[in-house]
Short mmCIF file of C-alpha atoms in Angstrom, two decimals:
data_model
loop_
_atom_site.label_atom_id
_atom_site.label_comp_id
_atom_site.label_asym_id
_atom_site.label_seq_id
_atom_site.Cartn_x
_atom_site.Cartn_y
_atom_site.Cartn_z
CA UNK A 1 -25.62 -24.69 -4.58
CA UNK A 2 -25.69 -26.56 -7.87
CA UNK A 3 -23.36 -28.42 -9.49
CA UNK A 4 -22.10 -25.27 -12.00
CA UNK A 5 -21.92 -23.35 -8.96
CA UNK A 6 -19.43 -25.77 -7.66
CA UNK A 7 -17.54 -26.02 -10.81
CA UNK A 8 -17.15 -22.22 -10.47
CA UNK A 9 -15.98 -21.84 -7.15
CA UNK A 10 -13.46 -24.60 -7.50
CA UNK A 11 -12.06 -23.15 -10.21
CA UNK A 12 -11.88 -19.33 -8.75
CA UNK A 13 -10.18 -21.10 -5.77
CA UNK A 14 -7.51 -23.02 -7.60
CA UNK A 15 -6.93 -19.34 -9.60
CA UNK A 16 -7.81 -21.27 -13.03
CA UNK A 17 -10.08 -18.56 -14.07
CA UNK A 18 -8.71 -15.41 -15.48
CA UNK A 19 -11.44 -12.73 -15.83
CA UNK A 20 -10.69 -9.67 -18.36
CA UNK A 21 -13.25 -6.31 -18.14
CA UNK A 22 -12.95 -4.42 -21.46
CA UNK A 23 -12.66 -0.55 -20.86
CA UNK A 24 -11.62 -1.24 -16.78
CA UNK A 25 -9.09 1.22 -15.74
CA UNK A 26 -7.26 0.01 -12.85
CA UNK A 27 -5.44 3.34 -12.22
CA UNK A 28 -8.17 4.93 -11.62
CA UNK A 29 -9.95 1.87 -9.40
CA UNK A 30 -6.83 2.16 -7.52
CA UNK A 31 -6.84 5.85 -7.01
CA UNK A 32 -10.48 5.52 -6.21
CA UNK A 33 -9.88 3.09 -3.57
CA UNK A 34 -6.87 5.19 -1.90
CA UNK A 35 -9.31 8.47 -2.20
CA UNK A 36 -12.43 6.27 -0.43
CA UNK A 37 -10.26 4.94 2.04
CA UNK A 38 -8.86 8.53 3.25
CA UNK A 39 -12.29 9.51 2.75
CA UNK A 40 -13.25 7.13 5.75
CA UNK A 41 -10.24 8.03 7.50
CA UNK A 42 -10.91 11.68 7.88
CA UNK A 43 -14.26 10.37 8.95
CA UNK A 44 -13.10 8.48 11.81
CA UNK A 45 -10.69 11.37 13.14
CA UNK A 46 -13.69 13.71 12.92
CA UNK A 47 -15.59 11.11 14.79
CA UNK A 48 -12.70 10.57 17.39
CA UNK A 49 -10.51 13.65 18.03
CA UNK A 50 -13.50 16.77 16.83
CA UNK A 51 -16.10 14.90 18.95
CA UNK A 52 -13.92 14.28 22.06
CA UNK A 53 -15.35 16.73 24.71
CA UNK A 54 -19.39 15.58 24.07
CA UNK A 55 -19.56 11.96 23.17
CA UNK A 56 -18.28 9.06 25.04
CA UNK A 57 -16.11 6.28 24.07
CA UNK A 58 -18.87 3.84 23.71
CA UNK A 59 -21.08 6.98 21.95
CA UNK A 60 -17.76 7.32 19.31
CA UNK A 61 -17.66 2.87 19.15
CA UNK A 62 -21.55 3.22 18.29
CA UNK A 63 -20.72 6.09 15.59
CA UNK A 64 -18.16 4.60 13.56
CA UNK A 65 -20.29 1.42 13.31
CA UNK A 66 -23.19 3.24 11.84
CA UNK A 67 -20.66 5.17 9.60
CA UNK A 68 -20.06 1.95 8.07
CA UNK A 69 -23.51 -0.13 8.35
CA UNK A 70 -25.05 3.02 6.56
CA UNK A 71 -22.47 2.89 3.14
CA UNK A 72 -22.53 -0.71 2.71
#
């Protein structure tokens, strides 16, 4: 890490920075957010309660994992 790079991270710690995004609506970030995470949600319950009777515990563990190694 350079020296700038120090600077910077110093400075985002202490909160001295104050970032502005022209045209950034964070309404609709929020909502976004709130729709993705029910999105995952509903993802997990199918995962947990649809698939109950054929996979296993560790089988559902294992599913959910790769749910969320495959989006990010």
């Amino acid at each position: 890490m350079n020296y700038f790079e120090m600077i910077l991270l110093n400075q985002l710690r202490a909160s001295n920075l104050e970032m502005k995004i022209t045209g950034f609506d964070s309404d609709g970030f929020q909502k976004a957010v709130q729709e993705e995470g029910k999105r995952r949600l509903d993802m997990i319950a199918g995962i947990v309660y649809e698939a109950e009777d054929f996979l296993s515990d560790t089988e559902k563990v294992e599913s959910i994992k790769k749910l969320f190694q495959n989006e990010f």
